[in-house]
Amino acid sequence: MVVVIRAAYASVITARTGHVGAAVEAAAGPAQAVEAYLRAMIAHLAAHPEHVRVIVEALDERNGTGIRDRARPEARRRPLAALIDGAAASGEFRPDVDSRLLAIVLGGALDAVVAVVAGGAVVAGGAGGAGGAGGAIAGAARAR
């Protein structure tokens, strides 16, 4: 069973990374890349709630999978922090934005969305749905 969970987890992470990476690559600029990261992450998980279940099961230590992604929170935040740094360097985000802290906050928001998706309550699209949250969250760091 552990082998199956590990394989499913690897497949889910590869699919999510591909989806999010493509959205970031297609972004028109650095600030849009941050928004694309957030929107794509939320949209992917909302469109694939079964992936959320696999992630939750794989990271649950009681299942003995040995997957320790939670043990590397800095590595998890680094890609988003780098996008935030790029947006700050371009002048699209405030120059004094703390990219590490903002990545932690946004990661927590994404985790909350994942928890809602795992509970089956997220509906993709719409102003308040999964697709709209990324832009609203990232807007707080925009240069004024």
JSON list of C-alpha atoms in Angstrom, two decimals:
[
{"chain": "A", "resi": 1, "resn": "MET", "atom": "CA", "xyz": [0.00, 0.00, 0.00]},
{"chain": "A", "resi": 2, "resn": "VAL", "atom": "CA", "xyz": [2.82, 2.42, 0.86]},
{"chain": "A", "resi": 3, "resn": "VAL", "atom": "CA", "xyz": [4.35, 1.95, -2.60]},
{"chain": "A", "resi": 4, "resn": "VAL", "atom": "CA", "xyz": [1.02, 2.84, -4.21]},
{"chain": "A", "resi": 5, "resn": "ILE", "atom": "CA", "xyz": [0.60, 5.98, -2.07]},
{"chain": "A", "resi": 6, "resn": "ARG", "atom": "CA", "xyz": [4.17, 7.09, -2.84]},
{"chain": "A", "resi": 7, "resn": "ALA", "atom": "CA", "xyz": [3.67, 6.57, -6.59]},
{"chain": "A", "resi": 8, "resn": "ALA", "atom": "CA", "xyz": [0.34, 8.41, -6.53]},
{"chain": "A", "resi": 9, "resn": "TYR", "atom": "CA", "xyz": [1.93, 11.26, -4.56]},
{"chain": "A", "resi": 10, "resn": "ALA", "atom": "CA", "xyz": [4.78, 11.60, -7.06]},
{"chain": "A", "resi": 11, "resn": "SER", "atom": "CA", "xyz": [2.28, 11.66, -9.92]},
{"chain": "A", "resi": 12, "resn": "VAL", "atom": "CA", "xyz": [0.13, 14.31, -8.20]},
{"chain": "A", "resi": 13, "resn": "ILE", "atom": "CA", "xyz": [3.12, 16.55, -7.43]},
{"chain": "A", "resi": 14, "resn": "THR", "atom": "CA", "xyz": [4.39, 16.24, -11.00]},
{"chain": "A", "resi": 15, "resn": "ALA", "atom": "CA", "xyz": [0.97, 17.18, -12.41]},
{"chain": "A", "resi": 16, "resn": "ARG", "atom": "CA", "xyz": [0.55, 20.11, -10.03]},
{"chain": "A", "resi": 17, "resn": "THR", "atom": "CA", "xyz": [4.07, 21.39, -10.67]},
{"chain": "A", "resi": 18, "resn": "GLY", "atom": "CA", "xyz": [3.57, 21.18, -14.43]},
{"chain": "A", "resi": 19, "resn": "HIS", "atom": "CA", "xyz": [0.25, 23.03, -14.25]},
{"chain": "A", "resi": 20, "resn": "VAL", "atom": "CA", "xyz": [1.56, 25.77, -11.97]},
{"chain": "A", "resi": 21, "resn": "GLY", "atom": "CA", "xyz": [4.84, 26.09, -13.87]},
{"chain": "A", "resi": 22, "resn": "ALA", "atom": "CA", "xyz": [3.06, 26.52, -17.19]},
{"chain": "A", "resi": 23, "resn": "ALA", "atom": "CA", "xyz": [0.86, 29.25, -15.73]},
{"chain": "A", "resi": 24, "resn": "VAL", "atom": "CA", "xyz": [3.85, 31.10, -14.27]},
{"chain": "A", "resi": 25, "resn": "GLU", "atom": "CA", "xyz": [5.75, 30.84, -17.57]},
{"chain": "A", "resi": 26, "resn": "ALA", "atom": "CA", "xyz": [2.76, 32.29, -19.44]},
{"chain": "A", "resi": 27, "resn": "ALA", "atom": "CA", "xyz": [2.44, 35.28, -17.09]},
{"chain": "A", "resi": 28, "resn": "ALA", "atom": "CA", "xyz": [2.93, 38.70, -18.67]},
{"chain": "A", "resi": 29, "resn": "GLY", "atom": "CA", "xyz": [5.16, 40.03, -15.90]},
{"chain": "A", "resi": 30, "resn": "PRO", "atom": "CA", "xyz": [6.57, 39.42, -12.43]},
{"chain": "A", "resi": 31, "resn": "ALA", "atom": "CA", "xyz": [3.47, 40.44, -10.45]},
{"chain": "A", "resi": 32, "resn": "GLN", "atom": "CA", "xyz": [1.29, 38.43, -12.80]},
{"chain": "A", "resi": 33, "resn": "ALA", "atom": "CA", "xyz": [3.61, 35.45, -12.21]},
{"chain": "A", "resi": 34, "resn": "VAL", "atom": "CA", "xyz": [2.85, 35.61, -8.47]},
{"chain": "A", "resi": 35, "resn": "GLU", "atom": "CA", "xyz": [-0.87, 35.76, -9.19]},
{"chain": "A", "resi": 36, "resn": "ALA", "atom": "CA", "xyz": [-0.55, 32.96, -11.76]},
{"chain": "A", "resi": 37, "resn": "TYR", "atom": "CA", "xyz": [1.22, 30.77, -9.20]},
{"chain": "A", "resi": 38, "resn": "LEU", "atom": "CA", "xyz": [-1.55, 31.27, -6.65]},
{"chain": "A", "resi": 39, "resn": "ARG", "atom": "CA", "xyz": [-4.44, 30.99, -9.10]},
{"chain": "A", "resi": 40, "resn": "ALA", "atom": "CA", "xyz": [-2.99, 27.91, -10.80]},
{"chain": "A", "resi": 41, "resn": "MET", "atom": "CA", "xyz": [-2.28, 26.16, -7.51]},
{"chain": "A", "resi": 42, "resn": "ILE", "atom": "CA", "xyz": [-5.81, 26.78, -6.25]},
{"chain": "A", "resi": 43, "resn": "ALA", "atom": "CA", "xyz": [-7.46, 26.00, -9.59]},
{"chain": "A", "resi": 44, "resn": "HIS", "atom": "CA", "xyz": [-5.52, 22.77, -10.01]},
{"chain": "A", "resi": 45, "resn": "LEU", "atom": "CA", "xyz": [-6.44, 21.50, -6.58]},
{"chain": "A", "resi": 46, "resn": "ALA", "atom": "CA", "xyz": [-10.07, 22.58, -7.01]},
{"chain": "A", "resi": 47, "resn": "ALA", "atom": "CA", "xyz": [-10.24, 20.79, -10.35]},
{"chain": "A", "resi": 48, "resn": "HIS", "atom": "CA", "xyz": [-8.60, 17.68, -8.89]},
{"chain": "A", "resi": 49, "resn": "PRO", "atom": "CA", "xyz": [-9.89, 17.17, -5.35]},
{"chain": "A", "resi": 50, "resn": "GLU", "atom": "CA", "xyz": [-8.67, 13.58, -5.55]},
{"chain": "A", "resi": 51, "resn": "HIS", "atom": "CA", "xyz": [-5.14, 15.02, -5.68]},
{"chain": "A", "resi": 52, "resn": "VAL", "atom": "CA", "xyz": [-5.78, 16.77, -2.37]},
{"chain": "A", "resi": 53, "resn": "ARG", "atom": "CA", "xyz": [-6.78, 13.44, -0.87]},
{"chain": "A", "resi": 54, "resn": "VAL", "atom": "CA", "xyz": [-3.58, 11.81, -2.15]},
{"chain": "A", "resi": 55, "resn": "ILE", "atom": "CA", "xyz": [-1.45, 14.64, -0.71]},
{"chain": "A", "resi": 56, "resn": "VAL", "atom": "CA", "xyz": [-3.19, 14.43, 2.65]},
{"chain": "A", "resi": 57, "resn": "GLU", "atom": "CA", "xyz": [-2.87, 10.64, 2.82]},
{"chain": "A", "resi": 58, "resn": "ALA", "atom": "CA", "xyz": [0.76, 10.66, 1.68]},
{"chain": "A", "resi": 59, "resn": "LEU", "atom": "CA", "xyz": [1.83, 13.23, 4.27]},
{"chain": "A", "resi": 60, "resn": "ASP", "atom": "CA", "xyz": [-0.06, 11.63, 7.14]},
{"chain": "A", "resi": 61, "resn": "GLU", "atom": "CA", "xyz": [2.70, 10.06, 9.24]},
{"chain": "A", "resi": 62, "resn": "ARG", "atom": "CA", "xyz": [0.29, 7.37, 10.43]},
{"chain": "A", "resi": 63, "resn": "ASN", "atom": "CA", "xyz": [0.36, 5.89, 6.92]},
{"chain": "A", "resi": 64, "resn": "GLY", "atom": "CA", "xyz": [4.11, 5.25, 7.12]},
{"chain": "A", "resi": 65, "resn": "THR", "atom": "CA", "xyz": [4.92, 6.50, 3.62]},
{"chain": "A", "resi": 66, "resn": "GLY", "atom": "CA", "xyz": [8.17, 8.11, 4.71]},
{"chain": "A", "resi": 67, "resn": "ILE", "atom": "CA", "xyz": [7.36, 11.21, 2.66]},
{"chain": "A", "resi": 68, "resn": "ARG", "atom": "CA", "xyz": [8.73, 14.18, 4.57]},
{"chain": "A", "resi": 69, "resn": "ASP", "atom": "CA", "xyz": [7.77, 17.21, 2.47]},
{"chain": "A", "resi": 70, "resn": "ARG", "atom": "CA", "xyz": [6.55, 18.94, 5.62]},
{"chain": "A", "resi": 71, "resn": "ALA", "atom": "CA", "xyz": [10.07, 18.80, 7.00]},
{"chain": "A", "resi": 72, "resn": "ARG", "atom": "CA", "xyz": [11.31, 21.21, 4.30]},
{"chain": "A", "resi": 73, "resn": "PRO", "atom": "CA", "xyz": [9.06, 24.26, 4.64]},
{"chain": "A", "resi": 74, "resn": "GLU", "atom": "CA", "xyz": [11.77, 26.64, 3.41]},
{"chain": "A", "resi": 75, "resn": "ALA", "atom": "CA", "xyz": [12.16, 24.66, 0.20]},
{"chain": "A", "resi": 76, "resn": "ARG", "atom": "CA", "xyz": [8.40, 24.71, -0.22]},
{"chain": "A", "resi": 77, "resn": "ARG", "atom": "CA", "xyz": [8.26, 28.49, 0.07]},
{"chain": "A", "resi": 78, "resn": "ARG", "atom": "CA", "xyz": [11.35, 29.29, -1.99]},
{"chain": "A", "resi": 79, "resn": "PRO", "atom": "CA", "xyz": [9.73, 29.30, -5.48]},
{"chain": "A", "resi": 80, "resn": "LEU", "atom": "CA", "xyz": [6.96, 31.66, -4.39]},
{"chain": "A", "resi": 81, "resn": "ALA", "atom": "CA", "xyz": [9.41, 33.89, -2.51]},
{"chain": "A", "resi": 82, "resn": "ALA", "atom": "CA", "xyz": [11.55, 34.09, -5.65]},
{"chain": "A", "resi": 83, "resn": "LEU", "atom": "CA", "xyz": [8.53, 35.20, -7.68]},
{"chain": "A", "resi": 84, "resn": "ILE", "atom": "CA", "xyz": [7.73, 37.83, -5.05]},
{"chain": "A", "resi": 85, "resn": "ASP", "atom": "CA", "xyz": [11.36, 39.04, -5.14]},
{"chain": "A", "resi": 86, "resn": "GLY", "atom": "CA", "xyz": [11.08, 39.36, -8.92]},
{"chain": "A", "resi": 87, "resn": "ALA", "atom": "CA", "xyz": [7.90, 41.42, -8.63]},
{"chain": "A", "resi": 88, "resn": "ALA", "atom": "CA", "xyz": [9.56, 43.69, -6.02]},
{"chain": "A", "resi": 89, "resn": "ALA", "atom": "CA", "xyz": [12.69, 44.10, -8.17]},
{"chain": "A", "resi": 90, "resn": "SER", "atom": "CA", "xyz": [10.54, 45.09, -11.15]},
{"chain": "A", "resi": 91, "resn": "GLY", "atom": "CA", "xyz": [8.74, 47.75, -9.11]},
{"chain": "A", "resi": 92, "resn": "GLU", "atom": "CA", "xyz": [5.41, 45.94, -9.37]},
{"chain": "A", "resi": 93, "resn": "PHE", "atom": "CA", "xyz": [5.48, 45.05, -5.65]},
{"chain": "A", "resi": 94, "resn": "ARG", "atom": "CA", "xyz": [6.64, 47.35, -2.90]},
{"chain": "A", "resi": 95, "resn": "PRO", "atom": "CA", "xyz": [10.44, 47.29, -2.63]},
{"chain": "A", "resi": 96, "resn": "ASP", "atom": "CA", "xyz": [10.27, 46.65, 1.12]},
{"chain": "A", "resi": 97, "resn": "VAL", "atom": "CA", "xyz": [8.09, 43.54, 0.83]},
{"chain": "A", "resi": 98, "resn": "ASP", "atom": "CA", "xyz": [9.46, 40.66, 2.90]},
{"chain": "A", "resi": 99, "resn": "SER", "atom": "CA", "xyz": [9.25, 37.86, 0.36]},
{"chain": "A", "resi": 100, "resn": "ARG", "atom": "CA", "xyz": [9.89, 35.11, 2.88]},
{"chain": "A", "resi": 101, "resn": "LEU", "atom": "CA", "xyz": [7.16, 36.32, 5.22]},
{"chain": "A", "resi": 102, "resn": "LEU", "atom": "CA", "xyz": [4.69, 36.91, 2.39]},
{"chain": "A", "resi": 103, "resn": "ALA", "atom": "CA", "xyz": [5.43, 33.43, 1.01]},
{"chain": "A", "resi": 104, "resn": "ILE", "atom": "CA", "xyz": [4.71, 31.99, 4.47]},
{"chain": "A", "resi": 105, "resn": "VAL", "atom": "CA", "xyz": [1.41, 33.90, 4.66]},
{"chain": "A", "resi": 106, "resn": "LEU", "atom": "CA", "xyz": [0.38, 32.94, 1.13]},
{"chain": "A", "resi": 107, "resn": "GLY", "atom": "CA", "xyz": [1.42, 29.34, 1.75]},
{"chain": "A", "resi": 108, "resn": "GLY", "atom": "CA", "xyz": [-0.83, 29.32, 4.82]},
{"chain": "A", "resi": 109, "resn": "ALA", "atom": "CA", "xyz": [-3.68, 30.71, 2.73]},
{"chain": "A", "resi": 110, "resn": "LEU", "atom": "CA", "xyz": [-3.09, 27.99, 0.14]},
{"chain": "A", "resi": 111, "resn": "ASP", "atom": "CA", "xyz": [-3.05, 25.37, 2.90]},
{"chain": "A", "resi": 112, "resn": "ALA", "atom": "CA", "xyz": [-6.41, 26.69, 4.11]},
{"chain": "A", "resi": 113, "resn": "VAL", "atom": "CA", "xyz": [-7.83, 26.38, 0.59]},
{"chain": "A", "resi": 114, "resn": "VAL", "atom": "CA", "xyz": [-6.48, 22.83, 0.42]},
{"chain": "A", "resi": 115, "resn": "ALA", "atom": "CA", "xyz": [-8.26, 22.07, 3.70]},
{"chain": "A", "resi": 116, "resn": "VAL", "atom": "CA", "xyz": [-11.51, 23.40, 2.23]},
{"chain": "A", "resi": 117, "resn": "VAL", "atom": "CA", "xyz": [-11.00, 21.43, -0.99]},
{"chain": "A", "resi": 118, "resn": "ALA", "atom": "CA", "xyz": [-10.35, 18.31, 1.08]},
{"chain": "A", "resi": 119, "resn": "GLY", "atom": "CA", "xyz": [-13.69, 18.96, 2.74]},
{"chain": "A", "resi": 120, "resn": "GLY", "atom": "CA", "xyz": [-15.35, 19.28, -0.68]},
{"chain": "A", "resi": 121, "resn": "ALA", "atom": "CA", "xyz": [-16.45, 22.90, -0.27]},
{"chain": "A", "resi": 122, "resn": "VAL", "atom": "CA", "xyz": [-14.45, 24.75, -2.97]},
{"chain": "A", "resi": 123, "resn": "VAL", "atom": "CA", "xyz": [-16.14, 25.50, -6.26]},
{"chain": "A", "resi": 124, "resn": "ALA", "atom": "CA", "xyz": [-13.87, 26.58, -9.12]},
{"chain": "A", "resi": 125, "resn": "GLY", "atom": "CA", "xyz": [-14.37, 29.98, -10.71]},
{"chain": "A", "resi": 126, "resn": "GLY", "atom": "CA", "xyz": [-16.48, 32.94, -9.71]},
{"chain": "A", "resi": 127, "resn": "ALA", "atom": "CA", "xyz": [-15.46, 36.05, -7.81]},
{"chain": "A", "resi": 128, "resn": "GLY", "atom": "CA", "xyz": [-15.27, 34.27, -4.48]},
{"chain": "A", "resi": 129, "resn": "GLY", "atom": "CA", "xyz": [-14.34, 30.85, -5.77]},
{"chain": "A", "resi": 130, "resn": "ALA", "atom": "CA", "xyz": [-11.04, 29.13, -6.15]},
{"chain": "A", "resi": 131, "resn": "GLY", "atom": "CA", "xyz": [-9.92, 31.10, -9.20]},
{"chain": "A", "resi": 132, "resn": "GLY", "atom": "CA", "xyz": [-10.45, 34.53, -7.67]},
{"chain": "A", "resi": 133, "resn": "ALA", "atom": "CA", "xyz": [-8.54, 34.04, -4.45]},
{"chain": "A", "resi": 134, "resn": "GLY", "atom": "CA", "xyz": [-5.04, 34.20, -5.94]},
{"chain": "A", "resi": 135, "resn": "GLY", "atom": "CA", "xyz": [-5.36, 37.70, -7.33]},
{"chain": "A", "resi": 136, "resn": "ALA", "atom": "CA", "xyz": [-6.99, 39.03, -4.19]},
{"chain": "A", "resi": 137, "resn": "ILE", "atom": "CA", "xyz": [-4.25, 37.62, -1.99]},
{"chain": "A", "resi": 138, "resn": "ALA", "atom": "CA", "xyz": [-1.36, 38.84, -4.16]},
{"chain": "A", "resi": 139, "resn": "GLY", "atom": "CA", "xyz": [-2.87, 42.31, -4.54]},
{"chain": "A", "resi": 140, "resn": "ALA", "atom": "CA", "xyz": [-1.85, 43.20, -1.00]},
{"chain": "A", "resi": 141, "resn": "ALA", "atom": "CA", "xyz": [1.82, 43.42, -2.01]},
{"chain": "A", "resi": 142, "resn": "ARG", "atom": "CA", "xyz": [1.34, 45.59, -5.08]},
{"chain": "A", "resi": 143, "resn": "ALA", "atom": "CA", "xyz": [3.21, 48.87, -5.25]},
{"chain": "A", "resi": 144, "resn": "ARG", "atom": "CA", "xyz": [0.93, 51.81, -4.64]}
]
